[in-house]
Short mmCIF file of C-alpha atoms in Angstrom, two decimals:
data_model
loop_
_atom_site.label_atom_id
_atom_site.label_comp_id
_atom_site.label_asym_id
_atom_site.label_seq_id
_atom_site.Cartn_x
_atom_site.Cartn_y
_atom_site.Cartn_z
CA UNK F 35 30.88 43.63 121.00
CA UNK F 36 30.45 47.10 119.53
CA UNK F 37 33.58 49.02 118.71
CA UNK F 38 34.24 52.50 120.00
CA UNK F 39 36.40 55.16 118.38
CA UNK F 40 39.44 56.81 119.91
CA UNK F 41 40.78 59.71 117.88
CA UNK F 42 44.30 61.00 118.26
CA UNK F 43 45.23 64.40 116.82
CA UNK F 44 48.85 65.45 116.38
CA UNK F 45 50.02 68.87 115.27
CA UNK F 46 53.64 69.42 114.25
CA UNK F 47 56.36 69.11 111.58
CA UNK F 48 58.60 66.03 111.74
CA UNK F 49 59.38 61.61 110.23
CA UNK F 50 60.56 57.76 110.24
CA UNK F 51 63.89 56.06 109.35
CA UNK F 52 64.43 53.78 106.43
CA UNK F 53 67.26 53.88 104.00
CA UNK F 54 69.65 52.04 101.76
CA UNK F 55 73.20 51.49 102.95
CA UNK F 56 75.79 50.17 100.55
CA UNK F 57 75.98 46.71 102.10
CA UNK F 58 73.84 44.56 104.35
CA UNK F 59 76.51 44.37 107.05
CA UNK F 60 76.41 48.15 107.43
CA UNK F 61 72.61 48.05 107.54
CA UNK F 62 72.58 45.44 110.28
CA UNK F 63 75.28 47.18 112.32
CA UNK F 64 73.52 50.54 112.08
CA UNK F 65 70.15 48.99 113.02
CA UNK F 66 71.74 47.26 116.01
CA UNK F 67 73.23 50.53 117.28
CA UNK F 68 69.90 52.34 116.92
CA UNK F 69 68.00 49.53 118.63
CA UNK F 70 70.45 49.42 121.54
CA UNK F 71 70.17 53.16 122.21
CA UNK F 72 66.39 53.30 121.75
CA UNK F 73 64.18 50.23 122.12
CA UNK F 74 66.52 48.42 124.54
CA UNK F 75 67.42 51.47 126.64
CA UNK F 76 67.10 50.58 130.32
CA UNK F 77 67.40 54.08 131.79
CA UNK F 78 66.55 57.66 130.94
CA UNK F 79 70.22 58.43 130.42
CA UNK F 80 70.61 55.55 127.96
CA UNK F 81 67.66 56.51 125.75
CA UNK F 82 68.77 58.60 122.74
CA UNK F 83 65.55 60.38 121.87
CA UNK F 84 67.17 62.26 118.97
CA UNK F 85 68.24 59.01 117.30
CA UNK F 86 64.73 57.59 117.78
CA UNK F 87 63.00 60.71 116.43
CA UNK F 88 65.33 61.10 113.46
CA UNK F 89 65.24 57.42 112.54
CA UNK F 90 61.46 57.56 112.52
CA UNK F 91 61.64 60.72 110.39
CA UNK F 92 63.54 58.99 107.60
CA UNK F 93 61.28 55.93 107.75
CA UNK F 94 58.18 58.10 107.47
CA UNK F 95 59.71 60.15 104.67
CA UNK F 96 60.27 56.93 102.73
CA UNK F 97 56.61 56.02 103.19
CA UNK F 98 55.39 59.48 102.15
CA UNK F 99 57.33 59.31 98.88
CA UNK F 100 55.28 56.21 98.04
CA UNK F 101 52.03 58.18 98.46
CA UNK F 102 52.92 60.77 95.80
CA UNK F 103 50.39 60.98 93.01
CA UNK F 104 51.63 63.90 90.89
CA UNK F 105 54.84 65.09 89.24
CA UNK F 106 55.25 68.12 91.50
CA UNK F 107 54.57 66.58 94.91
CA UNK F 108 56.14 68.51 97.78
CA UNK F 109 56.49 66.77 101.14
CA UNK F 110 56.44 68.31 104.59
CA UNK F 111 55.81 66.71 107.98
CA UNK F 112 56.80 66.86 111.65
CA UNK F 113 58.30 63.67 113.04
CA UNK F 114 58.37 65.19 116.51
CA UNK F 115 54.65 65.94 116.43
CA UNK F 116 53.72 62.49 115.18
CA UNK F 117 56.02 60.81 117.70
CA UNK F 118 54.68 62.89 120.57
CA UNK F 119 51.08 62.06 119.76
CA UNK F 120 51.89 58.40 119.34
CA UNK F 121 53.83 58.35 122.62
CA UNK F 122 50.66 59.46 124.40
CA UNK F 123 48.94 56.54 122.68
CA UNK F 124 51.85 54.23 123.58
CA UNK F 125 51.38 55.10 127.26
CA UNK F 126 48.18 53.02 127.18
CA UNK F 127 49.35 50.23 124.84
CA UNK F 128 50.10 46.70 126.00
CA UNK F 129 51.20 43.32 124.60
CA UNK F 130 51.86 43.13 120.82
CA UNK F 131 50.23 46.53 120.27
CA UNK F 132 52.90 48.08 122.46
CA UNK F 133 55.68 46.03 120.84
CA UNK F 134 54.74 47.06 117.29
CA UNK F 135 54.49 50.77 118.14
CA UNK F 136 57.84 50.51 119.92
CA UNK F 137 59.48 48.96 116.87
CA UNK F 138 58.18 51.58 114.44
CA UNK F 139 58.79 54.66 116.59
CA UNK F 140 61.93 53.35 118.33
CA UNK F 141 60.26 53.82 121.71
CA UNK F 142 61.93 52.12 124.71
CA UNK F 143 60.16 49.07 126.09
CA UNK F 144 60.27 50.80 129.46
CA UNK F 145 57.43 53.36 129.28
CA UNK F 146 58.80 55.39 132.18
CA UNK F 147 62.00 56.03 130.23
CA UNK F 148 60.01 57.39 127.30
CA UNK F 149 57.68 59.70 129.20
CA UNK F 150 60.47 61.22 131.30
CA UNK F 151 62.53 61.92 128.16
CA UNK F 152 59.48 63.36 126.36
CA UNK F 153 58.78 65.61 129.34
CA UNK F 154 62.35 66.92 129.27
CA UNK F 155 62.52 67.52 125.53
CA UNK F 156 59.14 69.29 125.46
CA UNK F 157 60.23 71.48 128.38
CA UNK F 158 63.32 72.45 126.39
CA UNK F 159 61.32 73.15 123.23
CA UNK F 160 58.86 75.30 125.17
CA UNK F 161 61.55 77.28 127.02
CA UNK F 162 61.05 80.96 126.26
CA UNK F 163 63.30 82.72 123.74
CA UNK F 164 62.56 86.24 122.50
CA UNK F 165 64.41 85.58 119.22
CA UNK F 166 61.83 83.11 117.86
CA UNK F 167 58.50 81.36 118.54
CA UNK F 168 58.53 77.61 119.17
CA UNK F 169 55.76 75.92 121.07
CA UNK F 170 54.30 72.45 121.37
CA UNK F 171 51.05 71.56 123.16
CA UNK F 172 49.00 68.45 123.95
CA UNK F 173 45.36 67.89 124.83
CA UNK F 174 43.15 64.95 125.73
CA UNK F 175 39.47 65.25 124.76
CA UNK F 176 37.20 62.64 126.40
CA UNK F 177 33.58 61.70 125.81
CA UNK F 178 31.49 62.74 128.81
CA UNK F 179 31.09 59.79 131.16
CA UNK F 180 33.62 57.59 129.35
CA UNK F 181 35.77 55.65 131.87
CA UNK F 182 39.41 56.56 131.17
CA UNK F 183 41.82 55.25 133.78
CA UNK F 184 42.96 57.85 136.31
CA UNK F 185 46.58 56.72 136.10
CA UNK F 186 46.57 57.39 132.36
CA UNK F 187 45.08 60.86 132.82
CA UNK F 188 47.66 61.66 135.51
CA UNK F 189 50.52 60.67 133.23
CA UNK F 190 49.17 62.72 130.32
CA UNK F 191 48.97 65.77 132.57
CA UNK F 192 52.32 65.28 134.32
CA UNK F 193 54.63 64.13 131.53
CA UNK F 194 52.96 65.70 128.49
CA UNK F 195 51.48 68.81 130.11
CA UNK F 196 48.24 67.73 128.46
CA UNK F 197 44.98 69.61 128.92
CA UNK F 198 42.08 67.24 129.69
CA UNK F 199 38.56 68.27 128.60
CA UNK F 200 35.23 66.44 128.47
CA UNK F 201 33.15 66.83 125.29
CA UNK F 202 29.85 65.38 124.09
CA UNK F 203 30.94 63.57 120.93
CA UNK F 204 27.69 61.59 120.81
CA UNK F 205 25.17 64.39 121.31
CA UNK F 206 27.12 67.33 119.86
CA UNK F 207 29.65 66.01 117.31
CA UNK F 208 29.87 69.21 115.26
CA UNK F 209 30.30 71.45 118.31
CA UNK F 210 33.00 69.07 119.59
CA UNK F 211 34.78 69.18 116.24
CA UNK F 212 34.72 72.97 116.23
CA UNK F 213 36.11 73.12 119.77
CA UNK F 214 39.07 70.89 118.87
CA UNK F 215 39.76 72.66 115.59
CA UNK F 216 39.72 76.02 117.36
CA UNK F 217 42.27 74.67 119.86
CA UNK F 218 44.55 73.62 116.99
CA UNK F 219 44.14 76.92 115.17
CA UNK F 220 44.91 78.92 118.30
CA UNK F 221 48.16 77.01 118.87
CA UNK F 222 49.31 77.24 115.26
CA UNK F 223 48.64 80.93 114.69
CA UNK F 224 45.61 79.95 112.56
CA UNK F 225 47.87 78.11 110.08
CA UNK F 226 46.25 74.68 110.59
CA UNK F 227 42.51 74.78 110.00
CA UNK F 228 39.90 72.01 109.98
CA UNK F 229 42.28 69.32 111.20
CA UNK F 230 39.29 67.25 112.29
CA UNK F 231 37.28 66.73 109.08
CA UNK F 232 33.53 67.01 108.83
CA UNK F 233 31.62 63.89 109.88
CA UNK F 234 34.77 62.32 111.37
CA UNK F 235 33.33 62.40 114.90
CA UNK F 236 30.62 59.77 115.29
CA UNK F 237 28.59 58.31 118.11
CA UNK F 238 31.39 55.79 118.69
CA UNK F 239 34.13 58.40 119.22
CA UNK F 240 35.41 58.30 122.77
CA UNK F 241 38.80 60.05 122.98
CA UNK F 242 40.71 62.55 120.86
CA UNK F 243 44.35 63.34 121.58
CA UNK F 244 45.85 66.45 119.98
CA UNK F 245 49.43 67.62 119.67
CA UNK F 246 50.30 70.98 118.12
CA UNK F 247 53.68 72.42 117.12
CA UNK F 248 54.33 75.93 115.83
CA UNK F 249 57.57 77.60 114.76
CA UNK F 250 58.26 81.13 113.54
CA UNK F 251 61.87 82.28 113.29
CA UNK F 252 64.02 84.81 111.45
CA UNK F 253 67.31 84.00 109.78
CA UNK F 254 70.54 85.12 111.42
CA UNK F 255 71.47 86.40 107.95
CA UNK F 256 68.31 87.60 106.24
CA UNK F 257 68.01 87.56 102.46
CA UNK F 258 67.82 91.01 100.85
CA UNK F 259 64.39 91.37 99.20
CA UNK F 260 65.96 93.62 96.58
CA UNK F 261 68.04 90.66 95.39
CA UNK F 262 65.04 88.31 95.04
CA UNK F 263 64.37 87.78 91.35
CA UNK F 264 62.70 85.41 88.93
CA UNK F 265 65.12 82.60 88.15
CA UNK F 266 64.75 79.28 86.31
CA UNK F 267 63.95 76.15 88.33
CA UNK F 268 64.21 72.70 86.80
CA UNK F 269 61.76 70.12 88.25
CA UNK F 270 62.88 66.49 88.06
CA UNK F 271 60.07 65.94 85.59
CA UNK F 272 58.48 68.56 83.40
CA UNK F 273 59.57 71.81 81.86
CA UNK F 274 61.66 74.66 83.28
CA UNK F 275 59.68 77.16 85.38
CA UNK F 276 60.42 80.68 86.61
CA UNK F 277 60.26 81.12 90.40
CA UNK F 278 61.02 83.81 93.01
CA UNK F 279 64.60 83.02 94.05
CA UNK F 280 66.34 84.53 97.08
CA UNK F 281 70.09 85.28 97.03
CA UNK F 282 72.72 85.94 99.66
CA UNK F 283 76.50 85.70 99.80
CA UNK F 284 77.61 85.19 103.38
CA UNK F 285 79.40 82.99 105.88
CA UNK F 286 77.70 79.61 106.31
CA UNK F 287 78.45 76.06 107.39
CA UNK F 288 78.73 74.21 104.08
CA UNK F 289 79.63 70.71 102.96
CA UNK F 290 79.50 68.38 100.00
CA UNK F 291 80.36 64.91 98.81
CA UNK F 292 80.12 63.14 95.47
CA UNK F 293 76.32 63.04 95.60
CA UNK F 294 75.06 66.20 97.33
CA UNK F 295 75.71 69.61 98.83
CA UNK F 296 74.47 70.79 102.24
CA UNK F 297 74.15 74.24 103.80
CA UNK F 298 73.08 75.31 107.30
CA UNK F 299 70.86 78.39 107.53
CA UNK F 300 70.72 79.31 111.23
CA UNK F 301 67.79 81.09 112.86
CA UNK F 302 68.21 83.94 115.34
CA UNK F 303 68.74 82.63 118.85
CA UNK F 304 71.07 79.90 117.49
CA UNK F 305 68.83 77.12 118.86
CA UNK F 306 67.40 76.06 115.50
CA UNK F 307 68.68 75.74 111.94
CA UNK F 308 67.42 74.74 108.53
CA UNK F 309 69.63 72.29 106.65
CA UNK F 310 69.12 72.19 102.88
CA UNK F 311 70.38 69.10 101.04
CA UNK F 312 70.79 69.57 97.29
CA UNK F 313 71.53 66.52 95.11
CA UNK F 314 74.25 67.23 92.57
CA UNK F 315 72.25 65.51 89.84
CA UNK F 316 68.71 66.59 89.06
CA UNK F 317 67.15 63.29 90.12
CA UNK F 318 65.77 63.66 93.63
CA UNK F 319 63.61 60.55 93.20
CA UNK F 320 66.71 58.37 92.87
CA UNK F 321 68.68 60.30 95.48
CA UNK F 322 66.05 60.06 98.22
CA UNK F 323 65.79 56.27 97.92
CA UNK F 324 69.50 55.96 98.74
CA UNK F 325 69.87 58.84 101.23
CA UNK F 326 69.80 57.50 104.79
CA UNK F 327 69.91 59.00 108.25
CA UNK F 328 73.53 57.89 108.43
CA UNK F 329 74.31 59.70 105.15
CA UNK F 330 72.61 62.85 106.42
CA UNK F 331 74.52 62.75 109.70
CA UNK F 332 77.85 62.25 107.92
CA UNK F 333 77.10 65.08 105.49
CA UNK F 334 76.37 67.41 108.41
CA UNK F 335 79.42 66.35 110.39
CA UNK F 336 81.70 67.07 107.43
CA UNK F 337 80.50 70.67 107.06
CA UNK F 338 83.02 73.49 107.39
CA UNK F 339 82.53 77.19 108.02
CA UNK F 340 83.05 78.89 104.66
CA UNK F 341 83.61 82.64 104.50
CA UNK F 342 81.69 83.11 101.24
CA UNK F 343 78.84 80.90 100.07
CA UNK F 344 76.90 82.24 97.10
CA UNK F 345 73.45 80.97 98.05
CA UNK F 346 70.37 80.87 95.82
CA UNK F 347 67.20 79.27 97.22
CA UNK F 348 63.64 79.67 95.95
CA UNK F 349 60.94 81.03 98.21
CA UNK F 350 58.33 78.39 98.93
CA UNK F 351 55.05 78.14 100.78
CA UNK F 352 52.65 75.21 100.75
CA UNK F 353 50.30 73.09 102.84
CA UNK F 354 49.82 69.33 103.00
CA UNK F 355 47.18 67.05 104.49
CA UNK F 356 47.88 63.33 104.43
CA UNK F 357 46.18 60.15 105.62
CA UNK F 358 48.90 58.15 107.38
CA UNK F 359 46.99 55.06 108.51
CA UNK F 360 48.10 52.79 105.68
CA UNK F 361 51.68 54.03 105.95
CA UNK F 362 51.85 53.15 109.63
CA UNK F 363 50.34 49.74 108.95
CA UNK F 364 52.94 49.15 106.22
CA UNK F 365 55.64 50.12 108.70
CA UNK F 366 54.44 47.47 111.15
CA UNK F 367 51.76 48.97 113.40
CA UNK F 368 49.13 46.35 112.56
CA UNK F 369 47.42 45.31 115.79
CA UNK F 370 46.72 48.91 116.82
CA UNK F 371 44.35 49.21 113.85
CA UNK F 372 42.58 45.93 114.57
CA UNK F 373 42.94 43.54 117.51
CA UNK F 374 44.46 46.27 119.68
CA UNK F 375 45.27 46.27 123.37
CA UNK F 376 45.00 49.78 124.81
CA UNK F 377 43.95 48.53 128.24
CA UNK F 378 46.23 51.13 129.82
CA UNK F 379 43.76 53.79 128.63
CA UNK F 380 40.45 52.08 129.32
CA UNK F 381 39.00 48.65 129.97
CA UNK F 382 36.75 49.27 126.97
CA UNK F 383 38.52 47.95 123.81
CA UNK F 384 39.98 50.56 121.46
CA UNK F 385 41.80 50.52 118.12
CA UNK F 386 43.19 53.17 115.75
CA UNK F 387 40.96 53.76 112.74
CA UNK F 388 42.65 56.69 110.97
CA UNK F 389 45.65 59.01 111.16
CA UNK F 390 45.68 62.42 109.48
CA UNK F 391 48.69 64.75 109.36
CA UNK F 392 48.38 68.38 108.29
CA UNK F 393 51.20 70.90 107.80
CA UNK F 394 52.08 74.43 106.70
CA UNK F 395 55.45 75.95 105.72
CA UNK F 396 56.42 79.45 104.55
CA UNK F 397 60.08 80.13 103.70
CA UNK F 398 60.92 83.68 102.65
CA UNK F 399 63.58 86.39 102.93
CA UNK F 400 63.02 87.14 106.64
CA UNK F 401 62.78 83.57 107.89
CA UNK F 402 60.43 80.60 108.26
CA UNK F 403 56.96 79.91 109.63
CA UNK F 404 55.98 76.28 110.03
CA UNK F 405 53.15 74.25 111.53
CA UNK F 406 51.71 70.75 111.27
CA UNK F 407 48.96 68.49 112.62
CA UNK F 408 48.12 64.78 112.69
CA UNK F 409 44.94 62.94 113.57
CA UNK F 410 44.79 59.30 114.62
CA UNK F 411 41.39 57.71 115.08
CA UNK F 412 41.10 54.47 117.01
CA UNK F 413 38.36 51.87 117.08
CA UNK F 414 37.88 49.35 119.81
CA UNK F 415 38.81 45.86 119.02
CA UNK F 416 79.62 70.98 113.09
CA UNK F 417 83.22 71.48 112.66
CA UNK F 418 84.90 74.82 113.72
CA UNK F 419 87.28 75.49 110.80
CA UNK F 420 87.52 77.96 107.96
CA UNK F 421 87.33 77.25 104.27
CA UNK F 422 88.49 80.34 102.39
CA UNK F 423 87.56 79.27 98.87
CA UNK F 424 84.12 80.66 97.88
CA UNK F 425 81.40 78.07 97.35
CA UNK F 426 78.13 78.14 95.44
CA UNK F 427 74.85 76.64 96.67
CA UNK F 428 72.38 77.05 93.83
CA UNK F 429 69.07 75.29 94.54
CA UNK F 430 67.66 75.46 91.02
CA UNK F 431 66.30 71.89 91.09
CA UNK F 432 64.43 69.75 93.69
CA UNK F 433 65.96 69.47 97.18
CA UNK F 434 65.34 68.15 100.70
CA UNK F 435 65.25 70.29 103.85
CA UNK F 436 65.28 69.78 107.62
CA UNK F 437 64.50 72.09 110.55
CA UNK F 438 66.41 70.90 113.61
CA UNK F 439 66.50 71.85 117.26
CA UNK F 440 70.26 72.13 117.81
CA UNK F 441 69.86 71.76 121.58
CA UNK F 442 68.39 68.28 121.26
CA UNK F 443 69.56 67.34 117.72
CA UNK F 444 65.95 66.38 116.94
CA UNK F 445 64.49 66.93 113.48
CA UNK F 446 61.33 68.93 114.15
CA UNK F 447 60.31 69.27 110.49
CA UNK F 448 61.40 67.50 107.31
CA UNK F 449 60.40 67.78 103.71
CA UNK F 450 61.29 68.20 100.08
CA UNK F 451 60.58 70.80 97.43
CA UNK F 452 59.80 69.36 94.02
CA UNK F 453 58.11 72.55 92.89
CA UNK F 454 58.58 75.88 94.76
CA UNK F 455 55.00 77.04 95.18
CA UNK F 456 54.69 80.55 96.55
CA UNK F 457 51.32 82.26 96.58
CA UNK F 458 51.52 85.71 98.11
#
């Protein structure tokens, strides 16, 4: 039987959960709590979508660190975008294909629970706010004449607000590719280009699912451009470099423990914040292997409002484009790339063949602009208290960062800066 391709495109900034906890008992207890509130959730009210999203974020981050090939590898991705795209895929998955996707993404076994929660969180993300731009969008692109089940199309439209469009992948592959790429560019303010690579659409392509996420926000407390200056930055490996470093002394939520410091940089509108986690030792490679979702949550919960935090953070702007197929297979999604069961989408056999994730981030004095995209191809077969003592947050060596939606507690974007690239 000939195999047919089903391509899924995801656009956003967000991750998976994996981490080291000091003892195996703690690991097992934490995993049991996460599983109970995610995979085993029996109702919409029981499903903790933030825990699921953030756990996946840390797992995916762990996988991405294994893909690094150079000394100055920055990481940036959108767990929410990847999860949203995969949830549209999950809607049509059955049997062990469904089970494996559920285990990796912490999706509830009950599909209705997932799609209702995804509908609600996307409605909240897309709620209008004049203080910032934050939008997510989904689309389903179908080969003309290909028999996709009506129930699946209805669910994509209702719960994911997905646009459904017929294209001629077989007769006009390049025109189809351009149409999809233009859709992505339009929904990411032209920051994500050529998500669908040349020659990726073939005569076996049948469906492409796209998810796009775009964020542009200004800081509540903007950095003064006059105070931006060249300062030394010390990569984990390699020699000292001189980078454009922003400075501000203001009131921020701040915390620290024996291993790291954390600061919250809120965006106007107070719905989103960037959290920067700075290891106290200049060894991010070691730190990130031990830093878990539980550690991150505890670090955030222990923050206090400090009247004066002398804050130095480098400007950074970079793009990434990553093939995620092998990472997802390593994480446990095996059948979906081979003997898959996506009979909820079509009676014609389908299987994932590739997953591509593309992102953009620009952090400067005024605020942050961020975007990301992912492509999956399938083949058939805070505490309110004051701390008066001034603190210093000096990010002069590699650090991790998170952009969170404070309304949902979901990590929308996650990454690390090994080398602060900034090309004007």
